[in-house]
Amino acid sequence: MSADPRLRARQQQAAATTVATPPPPPPPPIDSQPMGLDGANDAHAEQNTVPDDSFKLKFCTVCASNQNRSMEAHLQLASAHLPTISFGTGSLVRLPGPTIQQPNVYHFNSTTYRTIHDELAGQNAALYTHNGLLNMLGRNLNIKSYPERFQDWVPGKPRLEHAEDQGSQGTESGVVDVVITCEERCFDAVLEDLHNKGGKLNRPVHVFNVDIRDNHEEALVGGKAILDLALSLNEAAGKEREVHGEGAWQSGGGAARSGFDERVPDILATWQERWPNMPALWSLAWF
């Protein structure tokens, strides 16, 4: 039997990324973003914000270490007023160190972004400012307290201790409608974990992968692409509920939920036409 080329590619990738990828450079200050005289940026931001009194799908963003790509997407979704949580799928949080042989390694679920930020600043503030790590961690600690691991998440367990997280409103029950990963190995890890958890809630969840390289520039663009997908999905779900009512939506049944589920492949295909340079995958799974 011939070898699976997809598996071989993953093995090669894993060998090449034993340590963390180079860190992102710092983004430009928010105040430096161009603003047209007609306030076009304000109009664009308003267009991408979901009104508080409208229906909202619940989202989860995932990357390897819950540091760069998933957190940029988390920020953009939460800024659009969409309920959002985020995770990593790695065994440990891995960040670049002074050399490629010396990565900085931390535990999920217990080491705060503030702790990591202050530790790296104490080690070598110039290095970690120059390579963007301190900027990234500064962003992260304003979104939530610490990186979380997807495999340790218990769907349906209330997330009451996350009340201060951005995007936490609406995720208190510990369930989401959509999971969006940022790398194929994370997509595979999410699906494997959901299968292992056994779907005890009997609740469907759409799992997407939007392939994003792990650097700041592409994470920023990828976050915009993920927001575009999330807004398209949310709009479709809202319309199905308007037509069919909200009966049995929360349990994953009813005409509105079925109508939304059937529309997802077409929504993804249309989105992919707008973002042809971001290969996407999709699967339906269960909590």
mmCIF file of C-alpha atoms in Angstrom:
data_model
loop_
_atom_site.group_PDB
_atom_site.id
_atom_site.type_symbol
_atom_site.label_atom_id
_atom_site.label_comp_id
_atom_site.label_asym_id
_atom_site.label_seq_id
_atom_site.Cartn_x
_atom_site.Cartn_y
_atom_site.Cartn_z
ATOM 1 C CA MET A 1 0.000 0.000 0.000
ATOM 2 C CA SER A 2 1.401 3.422 -0.930
ATOM 3 C CA ALA A 3 2.023 5.968 1.808
ATOM 4 C CA ASP A 4 -0.534 8.704 2.434
ATOM 5 C CA PRO A 5 1.124 11.880 1.021
ATOM 6 C CA ARG A 6 -0.884 13.973 3.474
ATOM 7 C CA LEU A 7 0.548 12.023 6.394
ATOM 8 C CA ARG A 8 4.076 12.307 5.003
ATOM 9 C CA ALA A 9 3.668 16.062 4.618
ATOM 10 C CA ARG A 10 2.527 16.316 8.230
ATOM 11 C CA GLN A 11 5.464 14.281 9.458
ATOM 12 C CA GLN A 12 7.858 16.527 7.561
ATOM 13 C CA GLN A 13 6.144 19.589 8.949
ATOM 14 C CA ALA A 14 6.308 18.257 12.507
ATOM 15 C CA ALA A 15 10.026 17.564 12.123
ATOM 16 C CA ALA A 16 10.588 21.073 10.837
ATOM 17 C CA THR A 17 8.590 22.686 13.648
ATOM 18 C CA THR A 18 9.896 20.912 16.706
ATOM 19 C CA VAL A 19 10.432 24.327 18.191
ATOM 20 C CA ALA A 20 8.137 27.272 17.798
ATOM 21 C CA THR A 21 8.070 29.247 14.604
ATOM 22 C CA PRO A 22 9.654 32.708 14.565
ATOM 23 C CA PRO A 23 7.579 35.208 16.510
ATOM 24 C CA PRO A 24 5.474 37.908 14.908
ATOM 25 C CA PRO A 25 6.700 41.478 14.579
ATOM 26 C CA PRO A 26 4.724 44.086 16.500
ATOM 27 C CA PRO A 27 1.695 45.505 14.710
ATOM 28 C CA PRO A 28 1.442 49.221 13.994
ATOM 29 C CA PRO A 29 -0.273 51.301 16.703
ATOM 30 C CA ILE A 30 -4.018 51.536 16.316
ATOM 31 C CA ASP A 31 -3.820 55.315 16.016
ATOM 32 C CA SER A 32 -1.614 54.988 12.928
ATOM 33 C CA GLN A 33 -4.242 53.208 10.849
ATOM 34 C CA PRO A 34 -5.330 55.414 7.911
ATOM 35 C CA MET A 35 -8.678 57.125 8.168
ATOM 36 C CA GLY A 36 -10.464 58.473 5.146
ATOM 37 C CA LEU A 37 -12.106 61.883 5.332
ATOM 38 C CA ASP A 38 -15.485 60.289 4.858
ATOM 39 C CA GLY A 39 -15.075 58.045 7.909
ATOM 40 C CA ALA A 40 -15.029 54.893 5.779
ATOM 41 C CA ASN A 41 -13.153 52.972 8.467
ATOM 42 C CA ASP A 42 -15.836 53.746 11.039
ATOM 43 C CA ALA A 43 -18.531 52.611 8.621
ATOM 44 C CA HIS A 44 -16.638 49.386 7.918
ATOM 45 C CA ALA A 45 -16.216 48.677 11.633
ATOM 46 C CA GLU A 46 -19.910 49.343 12.257
ATOM 47 C CA GLN A 47 -20.865 47.033 9.396
ATOM 48 C CA ASN A 48 -18.792 44.256 10.973
ATOM 49 C CA THR A 49 -20.388 44.594 14.396
ATOM 50 C CA VAL A 50 -23.338 42.391 15.301
ATOM 51 C CA PRO A 51 -26.060 44.301 17.210
ATOM 52 C CA ASP A 52 -26.372 43.220 20.827
ATOM 53 C CA ASP A 53 -30.093 42.525 20.496
ATOM 54 C CA SER A 54 -29.714 40.129 17.531
ATOM 55 C CA PHE A 55 -29.131 36.385 17.490
ATOM 56 C CA LYS A 56 -25.482 35.345 17.696
ATOM 57 C CA LEU A 57 -23.764 32.068 17.007
ATOM 58 C CA LYS A 58 -21.107 31.085 19.533
ATOM 59 C CA PHE A 59 -17.551 30.655 18.241
ATOM 60 C CA CYS A 60 -14.325 28.988 19.273
ATOM 61 C CA THR A 61 -10.937 29.730 17.664
ATOM 62 C CA VAL A 62 -8.025 27.285 17.893
ATOM 63 C CA CYS A 63 -4.316 27.239 17.044
ATOM 64 C CA ALA A 64 -1.352 25.310 18.456
ATOM 65 C CA SER A 65 -0.452 27.394 21.518
ATOM 66 C CA ASN A 66 -3.391 29.814 21.922
ATOM 67 C CA GLN A 67 -0.978 32.693 21.426
ATOM 68 C CA ASN A 68 -0.985 34.221 17.945
ATOM 69 C CA ARG A 69 -3.492 33.094 15.317
ATOM 70 C CA SER A 70 -6.339 31.945 17.570
ATOM 71 C CA MET A 71 -5.946 35.036 19.741
ATOM 72 C CA GLU A 72 -5.996 37.447 16.800
ATOM 73 C CA ALA A 73 -9.165 35.749 15.555
ATOM 74 C CA HIS A 74 -10.581 35.750 19.107
ATOM 75 C CA LEU A 75 -9.985 39.501 19.317
ATOM 76 C CA GLN A 76 -11.583 40.255 15.966
ATOM 77 C CA LEU A 77 -14.675 38.124 16.650
ATOM 78 C CA ALA A 78 -15.097 39.534 20.152
ATOM 79 C CA SER A 79 -14.671 43.077 18.800
ATOM 80 C CA ALA A 80 -17.569 42.337 16.456
ATOM 81 C CA HIS A 81 -19.637 41.424 19.543
ATOM 82 C CA LEU A 82 -19.669 37.703 18.754
ATOM 83 C CA PRO A 83 -19.460 35.272 21.702
ATOM 84 C CA THR A 84 -15.984 33.754 21.479
ATOM 85 C CA ILE A 85 -13.624 31.432 23.341
ATOM 86 C CA SER A 86 -10.203 30.186 22.216
ATOM 87 C CA PHE A 87 -7.807 27.289 22.760
ATOM 88 C CA GLY A 88 -4.559 25.633 21.720
ATOM 89 C CA THR A 89 -4.063 21.959 20.861
ATOM 90 C CA GLY A 90 -0.371 21.466 21.657
ATOM 91 C CA SER A 91 0.914 19.492 24.633
ATOM 92 C CA LEU A 92 2.590 22.663 25.932
ATOM 93 C CA VAL A 93 2.673 26.353 25.081
ATOM 94 C CA ARG A 94 5.812 26.927 23.009
ATOM 95 C CA LEU A 95 7.270 30.328 22.225
ATOM 96 C CA PRO A 96 10.576 31.278 20.585
ATOM 97 C CA GLY A 97 13.560 31.653 22.875
ATOM 98 C CA PRO A 98 17.041 33.152 22.506
ATOM 99 C CA THR A 99 17.980 30.371 20.056
ATOM 100 C CA ILE A 100 16.071 27.791 18.060
ATOM 101 C CA GLN A 101 17.323 25.128 20.480
ATOM 102 C CA GLN A 102 16.039 27.066 23.499
ATOM 103 C CA PRO A 103 12.295 27.684 23.146
ATOM 104 C CA ASN A 104 10.282 29.098 26.015
ATOM 105 C CA VAL A 105 7.849 26.436 27.200
ATOM 106 C CA TYR A 106 4.852 26.912 29.500
ATOM 107 C CA HIS A 107 1.856 24.939 30.755
ATOM 108 C CA PHE A 108 -1.666 25.530 29.504
ATOM 109 C CA ASN A 109 -4.513 26.466 31.858
ATOM 110 C CA SER A 110 -2.287 27.754 34.656
ATOM 111 C CA THR A 111 0.417 30.111 33.346
ATOM 112 C CA THR A 112 -1.054 33.545 32.680
ATOM 113 C CA TYR A 113 -0.175 35.738 29.752
ATOM 114 C CA ARG A 114 0.931 38.347 32.284
ATOM 115 C CA THR A 115 3.341 35.882 33.892
ATOM 116 C CA ILE A 116 4.829 34.943 30.516
ATOM 117 C CA HIS A 117 5.081 38.585 29.468
ATOM 118 C CA ASP A 118 6.847 39.643 32.654
ATOM 119 C CA GLU A 119 9.185 36.652 32.624
ATOM 120 C CA LEU A 120 10.313 37.299 29.052
ATOM 121 C CA ALA A 121 10.647 41.025 29.709
ATOM 122 C CA GLY A 122 12.909 40.193 32.624
ATOM 123 C CA GLN A 123 14.979 37.758 30.572
ATOM 124 C CA ASN A 124 15.682 39.995 27.599
ATOM 125 C CA ALA A 125 13.321 42.892 27.014
ATOM 126 C CA ALA A 126 15.189 44.127 23.944
ATOM 127 C CA LEU A 127 15.068 40.758 22.182
ATOM 128 C CA TYR A 128 11.426 40.036 22.907
ATOM 129 C CA THR A 129 10.359 43.573 22.074
ATOM 130 C CA HIS A 130 12.212 43.425 18.763
ATOM 131 C CA ASN A 131 10.737 40.059 17.752
ATOM 132 C CA GLY A 132 7.213 41.059 18.783
ATOM 133 C CA LEU A 133 6.597 38.589 21.599
ATOM 134 C CA LEU A 134 5.977 41.217 24.280
ATOM 135 C CA ASN A 135 3.569 43.073 22.001
ATOM 136 C CA MET A 136 1.688 39.848 21.256
ATOM 137 C CA LEU A 137 1.491 38.895 24.926
ATOM 138 C CA GLY A 138 0.346 42.406 25.804
ATOM 139 C CA ARG A 139 -2.522 41.976 23.358
ATOM 140 C CA ASN A 140 -3.341 38.536 24.727
ATOM 141 C CA LEU A 141 -3.489 39.526 28.384
ATOM 142 C CA ASN A 142 -6.079 42.147 27.479
ATOM 143 C CA ILE A 143 -8.262 39.449 25.898
ATOM 144 C CA LYS A 144 -8.189 36.780 28.602
ATOM 145 C CA SER A 145 -6.056 35.554 31.493
ATOM 146 C CA TYR A 146 -4.220 32.468 30.249
ATOM 147 C CA PRO A 147 -3.820 30.077 27.304
ATOM 148 C CA GLU A 148 -6.210 27.115 27.398
ATOM 149 C CA ARG A 149 -5.885 23.641 25.917
ATOM 150 C CA PHE A 150 -8.743 22.330 23.796
ATOM 151 C CA GLN A 151 -8.306 18.741 24.960
ATOM 152 C CA ASP A 152 -8.815 19.847 28.577
ATOM 153 C CA TRP A 153 -12.055 21.671 27.808
ATOM 154 C CA VAL A 154 -15.272 20.052 29.022
ATOM 155 C CA PRO A 155 -18.104 21.147 26.679
ATOM 156 C CA GLY A 156 -21.167 22.111 28.661
ATOM 157 C CA LYS A 157 -19.225 22.998 31.807
ATOM 158 C CA PRO A 158 -20.096 26.589 32.769
ATOM 159 C CA ARG A 159 -17.292 29.082 32.150
ATOM 160 C CA LEU A 160 -18.247 31.402 34.977
ATOM 161 C CA GLU A 161 -14.619 32.105 35.887
ATOM 162 C CA HIS A 162 -14.098 33.686 32.444
ATOM 163 C CA ALA A 163 -16.503 36.583 32.950
ATOM 164 C CA GLU A 164 -13.721 39.107 32.301
ATOM 165 C CA ASP A 165 -12.652 37.574 28.969
ATOM 166 C CA GLN A 166 -13.423 39.482 25.798
ATOM 167 C CA GLY A 167 -16.272 37.730 24.009
ATOM 168 C CA SER A 168 -17.325 35.868 27.150
ATOM 169 C CA GLN A 169 -20.911 37.127 27.089
ATOM 170 C CA GLY A 170 -22.922 34.312 25.538
ATOM 171 C CA THR A 171 -20.365 31.567 26.201
ATOM 172 C CA GLU A 172 -21.191 31.106 29.890
ATOM 173 C CA SER A 173 -22.800 27.716 29.258
ATOM 174 C CA GLY A 174 -19.592 26.297 27.829
ATOM 175 C CA VAL A 175 -20.911 25.330 24.387
ATOM 176 C CA VAL A 176 -20.307 26.778 20.926
ATOM 177 C CA ASP A 177 -21.862 26.393 17.494
ATOM 178 C CA VAL A 178 -18.695 26.789 15.425
ATOM 179 C CA VAL A 179 -15.030 25.882 15.946
ATOM 180 C CA ILE A 180 -12.478 27.495 13.608
ATOM 181 C CA THR A 181 -8.911 26.192 13.623
ATOM 182 C CA CYS A 182 -5.910 27.885 12.021
ATOM 183 C CA GLU A 183 -3.841 24.903 10.934
ATOM 184 C CA GLU A 184 -4.674 21.452 9.568
ATOM 185 C CA ARG A 185 -3.002 19.544 12.400
ATOM 186 C CA CYS A 186 -5.122 21.571 14.861
ATOM 187 C CA PHE A 187 -8.228 20.737 12.809
ATOM 188 C CA ASP A 188 -7.352 17.039 13.041
ATOM 189 C CA ALA A 189 -6.655 17.305 16.770
ATOM 190 C CA VAL A 190 -10.004 19.000 17.412
ATOM 191 C CA LEU A 191 -11.954 16.383 15.470
ATOM 192 C CA GLU A 192 -10.090 13.549 17.194
ATOM 193 C CA ASP A 193 -10.730 15.037 20.616
ATOM 194 C CA LEU A 194 -14.422 15.608 19.941
ATOM 195 C CA HIS A 195 -14.709 12.000 18.776
ATOM 196 C CA ASN A 196 -12.955 10.801 21.941
ATOM 197 C CA LYS A 197 -15.286 12.865 24.119
ATOM 198 C CA GLY A 198 -18.196 10.916 22.701
ATOM 199 C CA GLY A 199 -20.728 13.626 21.854
ATOM 200 C CA LYS A 200 -22.398 13.393 25.262
ATOM 201 C CA LEU A 201 -24.421 16.577 24.737
ATOM 202 C CA ASN A 202 -25.722 15.287 21.367
ATOM 203 C CA ARG A 203 -25.209 18.789 19.997
ATOM 204 C CA PRO A 204 -23.827 19.426 16.485
ATOM 205 C CA VAL A 205 -20.848 21.724 15.979
ATOM 206 C CA HIS A 206 -19.391 22.893 12.683
ATOM 207 C CA VAL A 207 -15.592 22.641 12.589
ATOM 208 C CA PHE A 208 -13.669 24.678 10.008
ATOM 209 C CA ASN A 209 -9.992 25.067 9.280
ATOM 210 C CA VAL A 210 -8.649 28.288 7.775
ATOM 211 C CA ASP A 211 -4.981 27.661 7.032
ATOM 212 C CA ILE A 212 -2.910 30.580 8.359
ATOM 213 C CA ARG A 213 0.874 30.795 8.632
ATOM 214 C CA ASP A 214 2.090 31.542 12.145
ATOM 215 C CA ASN A 215 3.346 35.113 11.842
ATOM 216 C CA HIS A 216 1.753 38.398 12.804
ATOM 217 C CA GLU A 217 0.971 39.728 9.347
ATOM 218 C CA GLU A 218 -0.808 36.576 8.211
ATOM 219 C CA ALA A 219 -2.533 36.152 11.562
ATOM 220 C CA LEU A 220 -3.977 39.645 11.143
ATOM 221 C CA VAL A 221 -5.237 38.892 7.627
ATOM 222 C CA GLY A 222 -6.417 35.451 8.722
ATOM 223 C CA GLY A 223 -8.358 37.010 11.576
ATOM 224 C CA LYS A 224 -10.206 39.198 9.081
ATOM 225 C CA ALA A 225 -10.970 36.151 6.942
ATOM 226 C CA ILE A 226 -12.269 34.243 9.962
ATOM 227 C CA LEU A 227 -14.421 37.209 10.946
ATOM 228 C CA ASP A 228 -15.840 37.324 7.414
ATOM 229 C CA LEU A 229 -16.722 33.620 7.639
ATOM 230 C CA ALA A 230 -18.206 34.038 11.112
ATOM 231 C CA LEU A 231 -20.388 36.953 10.031
ATOM 232 C CA SER A 232 -21.642 34.996 7.007
ATOM 233 C CA LEU A 233 -22.511 32.003 9.164
ATOM 234 C CA ASN A 234 -24.164 34.183 11.784
ATOM 235 C CA GLU A 235 -26.277 35.994 9.196
ATOM 236 C CA ALA A 236 -27.478 32.713 7.693
ATOM 237 C CA ALA A 237 -28.333 31.269 11.105
ATOM 238 C CA GLY A 238 -30.272 34.405 12.018
ATOM 239 C CA LYS A 239 -32.298 34.267 8.814
ATOM 240 C CA GLU A 240 -33.183 30.598 9.319
ATOM 241 C CA ARG A 241 -34.404 31.376 12.827
ATOM 242 C CA GLU A 242 -36.512 34.249 11.526
ATOM 243 C CA VAL A 243 -38.185 31.947 9.005
ATOM 244 C CA HIS A 244 -38.577 28.803 11.110
ATOM 245 C CA GLY A 245 -38.440 30.009 14.709
ATOM 246 C CA GLU A 246 -35.958 29.048 17.381
ATOM 247 C CA GLY A 247 -37.582 25.797 18.472
ATOM 248 C CA ALA A 248 -35.042 23.082 19.363
ATOM 249 C CA TRP A 249 -32.131 25.250 18.194
ATOM 250 C CA GLN A 250 -30.188 24.873 21.430
ATOM 251 C CA SER A 251 -30.518 21.094 21.304
ATOM 252 C CA GLY A 252 -29.316 21.008 17.709
ATOM 253 C CA GLY A 253 -32.649 20.173 16.115
ATOM 254 C CA GLY A 254 -35.631 21.902 14.555
ATOM 255 C CA ALA A 255 -36.240 23.328 11.107
ATOM 256 C CA ALA A 256 -34.084 26.421 11.640
ATOM 257 C CA ARG A 257 -31.074 24.386 12.696
ATOM 258 C CA SER A 258 -31.517 21.909 9.846
ATOM 259 C CA GLY A 259 -31.843 24.749 7.355
ATOM 260 C CA PHE A 260 -28.687 26.390 8.651
ATOM 261 C CA ASP A 261 -26.711 23.125 8.603
ATOM 262 C CA GLU A 262 -27.699 22.542 4.983
ATOM 263 C CA ARG A 263 -26.548 26.029 3.981
ATOM 264 C CA VAL A 264 -23.073 25.756 5.516
ATOM 265 C CA PRO A 265 -21.296 24.131 2.508
ATOM 266 C CA ASP A 266 -22.566 26.856 0.172
ATOM 267 C CA ILE A 267 -21.569 29.572 2.655
ATOM 268 C CA LEU A 268 -18.071 28.138 2.835
ATOM 269 C CA ALA A 269 -17.794 27.867 -0.961
ATOM 270 C CA THR A 270 -18.822 31.510 -1.377
ATOM 271 C CA TRP A 271 -16.402 32.585 1.336
ATOM 272 C CA GLN A 272 -13.585 30.625 -0.331
ATOM 273 C CA GLU A 273 -14.138 32.609 -3.532
ATOM 274 C CA ARG A 274 -13.524 35.794 -1.532
ATOM 275 C CA TRP A 275 -10.436 34.324 0.173
ATOM 276 C CA PRO A 276 -8.827 32.042 -2.447
ATOM 277 C CA ASN A 277 -5.408 32.142 -0.771
ATOM 278 C CA MET A 278 -6.686 30.641 2.476
ATOM 279 C CA PRO A 279 -7.400 26.933 1.967
ATOM 280 C CA ALA A 280 -10.310 25.810 4.107
ATOM 281 C CA LEU A 281 -11.678 22.525 5.423
ATOM 282 C CA TRP A 282 -15.029 21.743 7.033
ATOM 283 C CA SER A 283 -16.566 18.902 9.013
ATOM 284 C CA LEU A 284 -19.640 18.387 11.171
ATOM 285 C CA ALA A 285 -18.921 16.993 14.626
ATOM 286 C CA TRP A 286 -20.778 16.548 17.943
ATOM 287 C CA PHE A 287 -20.397 17.714 21.516
#
